[in-house]
GROMACS .gro file of C-alpha atoms in nm:
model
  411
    1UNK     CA    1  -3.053   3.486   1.086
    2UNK     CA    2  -3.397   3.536   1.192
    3UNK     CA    3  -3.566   3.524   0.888
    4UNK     CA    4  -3.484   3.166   0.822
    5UNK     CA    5  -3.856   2.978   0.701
    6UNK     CA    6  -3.913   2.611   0.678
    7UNK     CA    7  -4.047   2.456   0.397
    8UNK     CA    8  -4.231   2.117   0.501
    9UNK     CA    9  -4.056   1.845   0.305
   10UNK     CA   10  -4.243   1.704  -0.069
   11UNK     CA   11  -4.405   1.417  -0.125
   12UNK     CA   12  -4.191   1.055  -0.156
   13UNK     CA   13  -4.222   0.964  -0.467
   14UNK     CA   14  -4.235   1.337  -0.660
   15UNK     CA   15  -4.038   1.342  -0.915
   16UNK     CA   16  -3.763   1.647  -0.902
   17UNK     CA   17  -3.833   1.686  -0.496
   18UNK     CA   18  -3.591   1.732  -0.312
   19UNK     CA   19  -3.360   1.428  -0.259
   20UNK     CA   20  -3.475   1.327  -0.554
   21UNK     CA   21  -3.219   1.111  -0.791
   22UNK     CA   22  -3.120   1.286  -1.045
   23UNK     CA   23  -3.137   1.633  -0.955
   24UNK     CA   24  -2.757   1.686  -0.883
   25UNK     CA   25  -2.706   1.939  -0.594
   26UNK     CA   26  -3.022   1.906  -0.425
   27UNK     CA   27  -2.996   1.825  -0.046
   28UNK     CA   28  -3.128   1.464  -0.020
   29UNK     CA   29  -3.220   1.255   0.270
   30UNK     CA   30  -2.935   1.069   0.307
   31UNK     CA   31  -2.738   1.431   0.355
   32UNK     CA   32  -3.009   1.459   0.646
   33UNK     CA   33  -2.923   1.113   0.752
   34UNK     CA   34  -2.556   1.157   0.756
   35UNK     CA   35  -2.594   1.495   0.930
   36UNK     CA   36  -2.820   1.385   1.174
   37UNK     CA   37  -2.578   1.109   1.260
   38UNK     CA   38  -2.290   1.280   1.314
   39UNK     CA   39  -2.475   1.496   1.535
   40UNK     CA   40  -2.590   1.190   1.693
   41UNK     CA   41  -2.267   1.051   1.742
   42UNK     CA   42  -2.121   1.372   1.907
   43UNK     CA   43  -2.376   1.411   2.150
   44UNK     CA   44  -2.322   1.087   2.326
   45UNK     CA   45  -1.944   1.113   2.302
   46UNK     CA   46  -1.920   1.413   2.486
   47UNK     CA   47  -2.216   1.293   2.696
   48UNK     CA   48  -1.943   0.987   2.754
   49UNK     CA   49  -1.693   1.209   2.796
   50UNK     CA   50  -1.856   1.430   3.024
   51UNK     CA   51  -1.969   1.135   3.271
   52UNK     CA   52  -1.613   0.999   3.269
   53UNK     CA   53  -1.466   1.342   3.360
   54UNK     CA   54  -1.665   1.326   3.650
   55UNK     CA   55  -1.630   0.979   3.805
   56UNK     CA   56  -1.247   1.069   3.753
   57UNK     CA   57  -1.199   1.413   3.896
   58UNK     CA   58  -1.495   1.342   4.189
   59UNK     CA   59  -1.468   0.973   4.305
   60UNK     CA   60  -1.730   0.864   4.590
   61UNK     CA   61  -1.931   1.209   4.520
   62UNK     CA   62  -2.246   1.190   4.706
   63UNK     CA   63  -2.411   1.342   4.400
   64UNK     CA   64  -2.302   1.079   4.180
   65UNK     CA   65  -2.574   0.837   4.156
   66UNK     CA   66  -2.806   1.148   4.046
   67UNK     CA   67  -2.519   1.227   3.839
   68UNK     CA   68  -2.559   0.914   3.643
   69UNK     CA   69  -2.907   0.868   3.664
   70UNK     CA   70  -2.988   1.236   3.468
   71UNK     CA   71  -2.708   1.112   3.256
   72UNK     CA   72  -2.919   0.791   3.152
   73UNK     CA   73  -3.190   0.972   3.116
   74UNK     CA   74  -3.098   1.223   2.876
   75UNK     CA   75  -2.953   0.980   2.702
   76UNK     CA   76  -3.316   0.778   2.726
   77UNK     CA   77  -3.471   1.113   2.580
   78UNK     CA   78  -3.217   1.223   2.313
   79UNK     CA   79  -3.266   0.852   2.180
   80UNK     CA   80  -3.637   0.935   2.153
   81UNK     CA   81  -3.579   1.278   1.978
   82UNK     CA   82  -3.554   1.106   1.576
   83UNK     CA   83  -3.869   0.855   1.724
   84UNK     CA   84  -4.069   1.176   1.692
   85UNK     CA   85  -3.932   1.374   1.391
   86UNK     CA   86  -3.822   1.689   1.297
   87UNK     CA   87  -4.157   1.901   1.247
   88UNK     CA   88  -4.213   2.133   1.518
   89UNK     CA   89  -4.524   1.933   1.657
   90UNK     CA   90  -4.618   1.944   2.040
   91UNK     CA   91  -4.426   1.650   2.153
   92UNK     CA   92  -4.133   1.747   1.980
   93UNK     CA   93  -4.141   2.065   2.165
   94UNK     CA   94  -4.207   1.909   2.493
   95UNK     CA   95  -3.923   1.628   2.429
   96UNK     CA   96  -3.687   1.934   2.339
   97UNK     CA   97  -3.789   2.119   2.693
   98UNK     CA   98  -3.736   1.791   2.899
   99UNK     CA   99  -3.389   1.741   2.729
  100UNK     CA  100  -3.298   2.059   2.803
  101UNK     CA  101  -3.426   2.080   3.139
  102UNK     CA  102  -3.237   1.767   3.222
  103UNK     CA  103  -2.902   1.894   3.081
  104UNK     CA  104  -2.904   2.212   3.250
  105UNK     CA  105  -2.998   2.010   3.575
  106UNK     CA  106  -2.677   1.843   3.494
  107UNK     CA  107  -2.490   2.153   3.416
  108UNK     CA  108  -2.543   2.246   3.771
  109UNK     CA  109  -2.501   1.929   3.934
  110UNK     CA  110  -2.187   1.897   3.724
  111UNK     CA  111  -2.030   2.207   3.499
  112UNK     CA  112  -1.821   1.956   3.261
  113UNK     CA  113  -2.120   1.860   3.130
  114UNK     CA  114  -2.190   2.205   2.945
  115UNK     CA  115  -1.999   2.122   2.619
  116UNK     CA  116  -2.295   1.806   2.522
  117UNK     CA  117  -2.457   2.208   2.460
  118UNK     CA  118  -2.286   2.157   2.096
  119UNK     CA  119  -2.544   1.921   1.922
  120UNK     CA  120  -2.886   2.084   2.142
  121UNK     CA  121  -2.747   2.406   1.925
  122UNK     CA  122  -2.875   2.192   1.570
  123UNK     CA  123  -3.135   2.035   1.756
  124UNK     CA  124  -3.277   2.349   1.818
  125UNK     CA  125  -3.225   2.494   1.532
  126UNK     CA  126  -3.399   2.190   1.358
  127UNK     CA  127  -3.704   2.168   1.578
  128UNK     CA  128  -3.783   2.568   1.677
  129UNK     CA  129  -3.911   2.874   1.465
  130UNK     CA  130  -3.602   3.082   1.402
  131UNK     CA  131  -3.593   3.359   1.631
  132UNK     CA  132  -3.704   3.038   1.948
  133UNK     CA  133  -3.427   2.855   1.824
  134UNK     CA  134  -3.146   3.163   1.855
  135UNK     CA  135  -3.308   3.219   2.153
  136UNK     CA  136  -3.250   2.876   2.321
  137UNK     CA  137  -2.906   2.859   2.148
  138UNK     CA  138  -2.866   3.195   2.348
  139UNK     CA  139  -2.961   3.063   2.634
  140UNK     CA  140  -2.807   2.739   2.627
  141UNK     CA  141  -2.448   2.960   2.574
  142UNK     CA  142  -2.517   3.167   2.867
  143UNK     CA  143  -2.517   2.828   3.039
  144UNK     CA  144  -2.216   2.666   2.887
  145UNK     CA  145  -1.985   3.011   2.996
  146UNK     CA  146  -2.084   3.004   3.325
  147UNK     CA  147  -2.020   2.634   3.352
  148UNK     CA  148  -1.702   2.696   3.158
  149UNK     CA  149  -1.622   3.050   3.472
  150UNK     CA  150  -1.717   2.767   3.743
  151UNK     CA  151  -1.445   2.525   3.640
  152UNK     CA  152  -1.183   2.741   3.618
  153UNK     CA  153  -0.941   2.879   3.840
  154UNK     CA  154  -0.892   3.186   3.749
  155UNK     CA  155  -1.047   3.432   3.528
  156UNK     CA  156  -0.984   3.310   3.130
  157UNK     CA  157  -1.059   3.580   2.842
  158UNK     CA  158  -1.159   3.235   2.629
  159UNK     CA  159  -1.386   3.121   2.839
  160UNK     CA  160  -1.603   3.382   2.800
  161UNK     CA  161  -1.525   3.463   2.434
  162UNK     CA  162  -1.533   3.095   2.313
  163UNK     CA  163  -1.861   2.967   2.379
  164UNK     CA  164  -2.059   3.232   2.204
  165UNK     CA  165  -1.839   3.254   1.940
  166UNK     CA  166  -1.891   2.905   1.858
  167UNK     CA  167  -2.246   2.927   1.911
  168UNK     CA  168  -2.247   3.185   1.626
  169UNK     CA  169  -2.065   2.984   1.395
  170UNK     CA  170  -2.274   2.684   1.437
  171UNK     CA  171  -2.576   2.926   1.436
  172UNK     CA  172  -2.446   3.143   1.070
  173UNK     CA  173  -2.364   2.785   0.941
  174UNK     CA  174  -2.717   2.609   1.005
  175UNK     CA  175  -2.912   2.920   0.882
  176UNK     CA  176  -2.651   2.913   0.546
  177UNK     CA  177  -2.742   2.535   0.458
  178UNK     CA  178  -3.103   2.606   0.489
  179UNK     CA  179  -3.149   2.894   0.290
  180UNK     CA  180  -2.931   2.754   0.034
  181UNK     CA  181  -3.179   2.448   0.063
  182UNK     CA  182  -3.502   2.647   0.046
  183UNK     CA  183  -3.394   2.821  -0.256
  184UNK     CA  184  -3.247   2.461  -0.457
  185UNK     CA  185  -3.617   2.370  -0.294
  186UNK     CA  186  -3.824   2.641  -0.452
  187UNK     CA  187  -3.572   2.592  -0.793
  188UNK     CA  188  -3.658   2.280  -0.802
  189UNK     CA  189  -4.046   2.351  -0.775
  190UNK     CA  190  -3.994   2.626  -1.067
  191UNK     CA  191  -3.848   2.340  -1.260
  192UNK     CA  192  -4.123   2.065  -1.225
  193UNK     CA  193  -4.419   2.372  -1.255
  194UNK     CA  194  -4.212   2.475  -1.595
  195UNK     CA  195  -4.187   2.120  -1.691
  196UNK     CA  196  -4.570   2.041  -1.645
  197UNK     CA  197  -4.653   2.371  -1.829
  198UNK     CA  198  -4.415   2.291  -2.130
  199UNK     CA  199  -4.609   1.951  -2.129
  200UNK     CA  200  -4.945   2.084  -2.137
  201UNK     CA  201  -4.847   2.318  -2.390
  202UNK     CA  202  -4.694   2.013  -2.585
  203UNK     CA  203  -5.064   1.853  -2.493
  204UNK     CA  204  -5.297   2.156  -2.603
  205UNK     CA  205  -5.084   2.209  -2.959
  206UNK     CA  206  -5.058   1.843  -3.026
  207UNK     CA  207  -5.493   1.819  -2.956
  208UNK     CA  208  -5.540   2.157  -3.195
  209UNK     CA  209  -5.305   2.047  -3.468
  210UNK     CA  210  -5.519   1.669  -3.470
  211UNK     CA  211  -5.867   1.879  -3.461
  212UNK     CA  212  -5.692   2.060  -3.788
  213UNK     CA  213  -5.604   1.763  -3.978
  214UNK     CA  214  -5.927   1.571  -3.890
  215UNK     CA  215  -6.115   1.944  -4.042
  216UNK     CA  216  -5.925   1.911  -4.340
  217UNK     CA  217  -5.978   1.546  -4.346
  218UNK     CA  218  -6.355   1.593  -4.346
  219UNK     CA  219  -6.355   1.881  -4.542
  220UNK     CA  220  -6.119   1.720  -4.851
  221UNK     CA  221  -6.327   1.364  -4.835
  222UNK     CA  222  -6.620   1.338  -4.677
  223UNK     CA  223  -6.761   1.758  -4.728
  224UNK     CA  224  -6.701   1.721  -5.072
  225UNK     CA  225  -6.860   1.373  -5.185
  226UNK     CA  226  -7.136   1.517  -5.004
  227UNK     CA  227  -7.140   1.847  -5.203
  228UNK     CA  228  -7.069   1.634  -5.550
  229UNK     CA  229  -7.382   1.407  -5.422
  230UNK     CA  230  -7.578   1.665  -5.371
  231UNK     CA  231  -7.519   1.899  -5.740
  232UNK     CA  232  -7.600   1.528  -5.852
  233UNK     CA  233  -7.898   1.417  -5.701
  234UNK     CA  234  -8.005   1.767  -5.825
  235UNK     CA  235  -7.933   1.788  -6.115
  236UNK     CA  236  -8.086   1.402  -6.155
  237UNK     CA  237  -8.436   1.566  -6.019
  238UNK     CA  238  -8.440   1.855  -6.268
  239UNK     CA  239  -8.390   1.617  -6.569
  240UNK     CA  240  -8.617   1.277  -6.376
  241UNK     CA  241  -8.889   1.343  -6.668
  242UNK     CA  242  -8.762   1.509  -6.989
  243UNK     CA  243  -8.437   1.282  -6.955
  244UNK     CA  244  -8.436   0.968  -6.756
  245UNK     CA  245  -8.156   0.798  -6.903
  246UNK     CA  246  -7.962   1.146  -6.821
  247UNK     CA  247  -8.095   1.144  -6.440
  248UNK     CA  248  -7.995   0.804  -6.383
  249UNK     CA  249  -7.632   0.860  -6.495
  250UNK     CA  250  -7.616   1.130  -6.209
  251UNK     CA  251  -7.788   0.910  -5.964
  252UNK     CA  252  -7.546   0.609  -6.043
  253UNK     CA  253  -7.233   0.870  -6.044
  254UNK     CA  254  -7.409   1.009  -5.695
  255UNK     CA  255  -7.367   0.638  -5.551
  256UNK     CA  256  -7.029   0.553  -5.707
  257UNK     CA  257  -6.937   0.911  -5.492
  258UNK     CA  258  -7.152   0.774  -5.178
  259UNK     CA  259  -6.937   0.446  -5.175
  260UNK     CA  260  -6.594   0.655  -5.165
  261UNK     CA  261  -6.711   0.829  -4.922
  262UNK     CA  262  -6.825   0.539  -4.678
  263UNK     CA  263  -6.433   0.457  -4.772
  264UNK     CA  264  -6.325   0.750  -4.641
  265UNK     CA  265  -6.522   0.758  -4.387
  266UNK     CA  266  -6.399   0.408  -4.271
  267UNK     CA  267  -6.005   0.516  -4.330
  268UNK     CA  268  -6.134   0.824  -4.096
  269UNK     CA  269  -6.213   0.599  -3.797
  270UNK     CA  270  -5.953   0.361  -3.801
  271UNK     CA  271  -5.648   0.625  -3.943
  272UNK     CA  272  -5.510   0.497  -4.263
  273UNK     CA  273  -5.447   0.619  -4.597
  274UNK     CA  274  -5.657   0.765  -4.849
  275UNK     CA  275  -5.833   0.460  -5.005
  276UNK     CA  276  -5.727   0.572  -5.337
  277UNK     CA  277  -5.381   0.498  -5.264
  278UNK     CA  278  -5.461   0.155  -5.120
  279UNK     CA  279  -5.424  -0.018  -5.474
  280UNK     CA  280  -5.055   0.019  -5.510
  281UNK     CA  281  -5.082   0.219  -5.836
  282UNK     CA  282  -4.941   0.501  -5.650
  283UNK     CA  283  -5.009   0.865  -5.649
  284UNK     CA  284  -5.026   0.921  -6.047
  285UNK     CA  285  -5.300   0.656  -6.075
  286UNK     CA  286  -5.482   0.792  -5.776
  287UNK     CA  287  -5.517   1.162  -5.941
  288UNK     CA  288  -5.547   0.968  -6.261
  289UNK     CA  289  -5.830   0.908  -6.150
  290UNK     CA  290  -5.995   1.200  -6.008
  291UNK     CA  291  -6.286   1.384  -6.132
  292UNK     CA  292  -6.474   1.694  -6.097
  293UNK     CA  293  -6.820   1.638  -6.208
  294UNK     CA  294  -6.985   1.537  -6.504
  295UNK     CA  295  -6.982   1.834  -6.682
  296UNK     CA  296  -6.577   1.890  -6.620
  297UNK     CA  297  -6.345   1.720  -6.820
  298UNK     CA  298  -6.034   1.664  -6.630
  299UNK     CA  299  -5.680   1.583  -6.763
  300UNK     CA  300  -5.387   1.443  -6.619
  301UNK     CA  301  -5.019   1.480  -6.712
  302UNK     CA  302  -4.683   1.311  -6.561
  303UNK     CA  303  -4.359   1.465  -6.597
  304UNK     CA  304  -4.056   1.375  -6.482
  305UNK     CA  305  -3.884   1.043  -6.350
  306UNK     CA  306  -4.133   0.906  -6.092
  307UNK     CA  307  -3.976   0.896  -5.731
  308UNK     CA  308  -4.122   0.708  -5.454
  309UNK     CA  309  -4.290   0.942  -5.237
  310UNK     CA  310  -4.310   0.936  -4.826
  311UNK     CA  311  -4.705   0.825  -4.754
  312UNK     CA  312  -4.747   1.165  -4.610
  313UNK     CA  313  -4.653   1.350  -4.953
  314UNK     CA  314  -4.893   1.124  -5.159
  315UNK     CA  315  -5.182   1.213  -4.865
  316UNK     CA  316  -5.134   1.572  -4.897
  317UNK     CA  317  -5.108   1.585  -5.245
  318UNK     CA  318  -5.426   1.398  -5.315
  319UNK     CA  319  -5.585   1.536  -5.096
  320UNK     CA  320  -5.522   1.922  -5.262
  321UNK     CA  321  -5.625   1.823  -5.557
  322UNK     CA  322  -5.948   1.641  -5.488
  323UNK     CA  323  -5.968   2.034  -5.289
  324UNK     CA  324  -5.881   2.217  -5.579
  325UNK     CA  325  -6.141   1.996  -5.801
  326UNK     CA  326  -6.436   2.043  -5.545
  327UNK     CA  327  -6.340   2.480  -5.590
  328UNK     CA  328  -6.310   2.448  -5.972
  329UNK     CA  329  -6.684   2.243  -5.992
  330UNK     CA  330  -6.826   2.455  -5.685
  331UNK     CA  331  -6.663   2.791  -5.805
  332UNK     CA  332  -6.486   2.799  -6.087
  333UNK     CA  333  -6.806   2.736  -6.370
  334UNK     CA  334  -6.535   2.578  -6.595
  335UNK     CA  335  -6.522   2.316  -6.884
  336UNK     CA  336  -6.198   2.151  -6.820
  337UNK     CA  337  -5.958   2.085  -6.585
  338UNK     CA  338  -5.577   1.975  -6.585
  339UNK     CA  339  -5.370   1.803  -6.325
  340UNK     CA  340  -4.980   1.826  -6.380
  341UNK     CA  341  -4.761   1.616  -6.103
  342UNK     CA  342  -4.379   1.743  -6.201
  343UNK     CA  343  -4.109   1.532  -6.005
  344UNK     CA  344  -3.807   1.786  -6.041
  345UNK     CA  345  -3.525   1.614  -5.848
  346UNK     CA  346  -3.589   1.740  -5.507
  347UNK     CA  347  -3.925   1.852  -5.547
  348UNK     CA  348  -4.254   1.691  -5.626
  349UNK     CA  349  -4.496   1.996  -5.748
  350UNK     CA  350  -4.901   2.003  -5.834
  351UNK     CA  351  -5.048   2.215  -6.045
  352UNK     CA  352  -5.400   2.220  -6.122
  353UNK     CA  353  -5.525   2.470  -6.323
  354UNK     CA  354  -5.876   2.516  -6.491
  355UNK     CA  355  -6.025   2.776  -6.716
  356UNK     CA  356  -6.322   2.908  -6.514
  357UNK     CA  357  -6.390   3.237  -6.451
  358UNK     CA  358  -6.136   3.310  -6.204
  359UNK     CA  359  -6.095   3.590  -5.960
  360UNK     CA  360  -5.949   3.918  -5.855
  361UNK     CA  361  -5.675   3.840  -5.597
  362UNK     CA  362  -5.700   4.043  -5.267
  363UNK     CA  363  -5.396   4.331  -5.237
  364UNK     CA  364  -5.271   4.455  -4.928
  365UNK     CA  365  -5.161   4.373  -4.588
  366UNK     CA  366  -5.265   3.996  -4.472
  367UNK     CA  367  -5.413   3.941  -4.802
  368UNK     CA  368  -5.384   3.601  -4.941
  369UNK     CA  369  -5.686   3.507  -5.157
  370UNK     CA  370  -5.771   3.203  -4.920
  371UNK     CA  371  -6.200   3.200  -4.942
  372UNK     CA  372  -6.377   2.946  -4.728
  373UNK     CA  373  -6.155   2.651  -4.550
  374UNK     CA  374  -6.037   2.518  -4.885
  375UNK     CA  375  -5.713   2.699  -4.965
  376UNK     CA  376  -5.650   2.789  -4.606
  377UNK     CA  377  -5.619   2.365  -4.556
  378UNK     CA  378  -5.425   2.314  -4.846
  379UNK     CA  379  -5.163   2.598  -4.727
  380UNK     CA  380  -5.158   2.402  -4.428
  381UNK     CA  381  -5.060   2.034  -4.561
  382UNK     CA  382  -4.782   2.234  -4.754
  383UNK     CA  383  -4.691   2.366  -4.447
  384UNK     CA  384  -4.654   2.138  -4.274
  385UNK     CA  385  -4.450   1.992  -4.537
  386UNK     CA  386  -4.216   2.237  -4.581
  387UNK     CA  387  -4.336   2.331  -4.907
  388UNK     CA  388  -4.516   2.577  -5.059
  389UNK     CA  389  -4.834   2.691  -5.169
  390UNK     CA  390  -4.903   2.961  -5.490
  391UNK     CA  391  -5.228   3.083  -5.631
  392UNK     CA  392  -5.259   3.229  -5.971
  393UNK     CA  393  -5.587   3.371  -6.144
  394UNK     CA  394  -5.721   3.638  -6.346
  395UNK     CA  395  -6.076   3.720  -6.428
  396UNK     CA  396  -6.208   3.543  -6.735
  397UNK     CA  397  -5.862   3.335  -6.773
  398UNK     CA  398  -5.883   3.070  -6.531
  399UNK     CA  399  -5.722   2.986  -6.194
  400UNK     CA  400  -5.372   2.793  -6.151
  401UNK     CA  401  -5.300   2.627  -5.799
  402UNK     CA  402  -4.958   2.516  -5.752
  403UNK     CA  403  -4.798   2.288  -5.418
  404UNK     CA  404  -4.417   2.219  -5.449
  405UNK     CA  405  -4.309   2.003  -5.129
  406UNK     CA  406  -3.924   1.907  -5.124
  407UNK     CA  407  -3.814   1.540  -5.142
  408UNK     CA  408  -3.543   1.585  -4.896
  409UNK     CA  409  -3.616   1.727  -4.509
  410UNK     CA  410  -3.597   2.082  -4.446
  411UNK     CA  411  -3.256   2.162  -4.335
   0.00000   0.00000   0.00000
């Protein structure tokens, strides 16, 4: 019972403190309320009781107008006591000694005034450090058996049993309810610190997965009309004097690229879907569409029933093959290219395949053939998805890129 601590009480307001609505089982402050007045209430009863006891057993006692004047005042001073709180501050310790002082005044004066002892026990307990408040409590029982030995006759066994048996009920009892409140107190401060670190978590993934789609954004769109721009423009100075007419194709293809990529640029800062899916042709017209230089023919095939697609699919999809495109023109040193969208029922599936060079696939352990940020953002649109993501090549035979993503939610 000594090692009882107080914990000073939260914050109004905090949500998940104690008292809190909505936590069940955590001591609020109308339990302290309701406590307090009951204790309340039983201290001036038996303060009542006490002074009638007296005027009836000692009529025209010369020590009755004291009698009744320390019996206003502690009453004066207990009335005080919630005026000042329940932290252990300075006045609350000297209001506690002058209320006891006065009742033990009284206890002398008057013995049957030793049970109003009863509610001082929780008012010490309330207002004291632990091993203080036993010790008062102690003290204040040492008091009430002697008052109890002075009114009686003769020598009672209960007299002197009873009060300090009480007094370590009331005692055990107290130090129970506020251990089992300082631990529902520090449970409940696990939960909130848990529930703020979920929800930073929840904050932290939710900023790195938009810094992910905003790379492969950029890196689908805007990175690769400015590489196509650039091989251009290039390839528009080498040929500026033995072929004009040639160089000004490539400069007018290098502006036609510019102006998609202002587009894109545009959907980037204000969020909305690829511009190439803006003109309601759908997702076959917008890789219909596609290109992958001017020395790159590029073909386009449709099988299947056409289903509509969730805006999301049509994004990702586009946006792995205008990625696959930019590898087969950066990479790939082929002459043609060939997109195949396949709607199977419940799947939608990509393939783009080209007949470039091609490359030896990495073996081993964490080997998956991704090179540069290309393929490891188009695994992660598939991903995300719930699809999948397979690379086939061989040197000298070309490359095939496939992306199957399921119609219907993941179960």
């Amino acid at each position: 019972m000594s090692h009882v601590s107080r914990v000073p009480p939260q914050a109004p307001g905090v949500p998940g403190a104690a008292g809190a609505p909505g936590v069940p089982g955590t001591p609020g402050k109308a339990d302290t309320r309701a406590l307090a007045a009951v204790m309340h209430t039983a201290f001036f009863l038996l303060l009542g009781a006490s002074v009638a006891r007296f005027l009836l057993r000692h009529p025209g006692s010369p020590s009755t107008p004291w009698i009744l004047a320390l019996s206003i005042t502690l009453a004066l001073l207990y009335v005080l006591g919630p005026a000042l709180g329940a932290a252990p501050t300075v006045r609350r310790l000297l209001w506690l000694g002058l209320v006891v002082a006065v009742w033990v005044v009284l206890v002398v004066l008057a013995p049957s005034f030793a049970w109003c002892a009863v509610p001082l026990f929780f008012t010490a307990l309330r207002t004291l450090p632990p091993r203080a408040a036993i010790v008062l409590v102690a003290l204040l029982t040492v008091f009430v058996v002697a008052a109890q030995l002075q009114l009686s006759r003769e020598f009672d066994p209960n007299l002197l049993l009873a009060p300090p048996a009480i007094a370590a009920l009331a005692t055990a009892v107290f130090v129970h309810m506020e251990r089992q409140a300082e631990s529902q107190r520090a449970l409940i401060d696990d939960l909130i610190r848990t529930r703020r670190e979920l929800a930073a978590t929840e904050r932290r993934e939710g900023t790195l997965a938009e810094r992910q789609r905003l790379s492969m954004e950029i890196h689908d769109t805007l990175a690769q009309h400015l590489s196509s721009q650039q091989m251009l423009l290039q390839a528009a100075d080498r040929t500026w004097d033995s072929e004009p007419a040639t160089a000004r194709a490539h400069v007018r293809t290098a502006t036609g690229i510019a102006a998609r990529g202002l587009a894109e640029a545009r959907r980037l800062v204000h969020d909305l879907a690829p511009p190439e899916l803006e003109g309601g042709g759908g997702l076959a017209d917008a890789l219909r569409a596609l290109d992958a230089g001017p020395d790159i023919e590029v073909r386009f095939h449709l099988e299947g029933t056409p289903a509509p697609l969730p805006d999301r699919v049509q994004s990702a999809l586009l946006r792995i093959a205008q990625g696959a495109l930019a590898n087969v023109r950066e990479h790939a040193h082929a002459r043609t290219a060939a997109l195949t969208l396949s709607f199977l029922g419940d799947q939608v599936v990509l393939d783009v395949a080209d007949d470039g060079a091609g490359f030896t696939e990495p073996r081993g352990a964490g080997a998956t053939g991704d090179r540069g940020h290309g393929l490891p953002a188009m695994r992660a649109r598939v991903r995300q998805l719930g699809g999948t993501l397979t690379l086939e090549s061989t040197p000298g035979e070309g490359t095939v890129l496939s992306a199957a993503i399921p119609l219907e939610p993941p179960a």
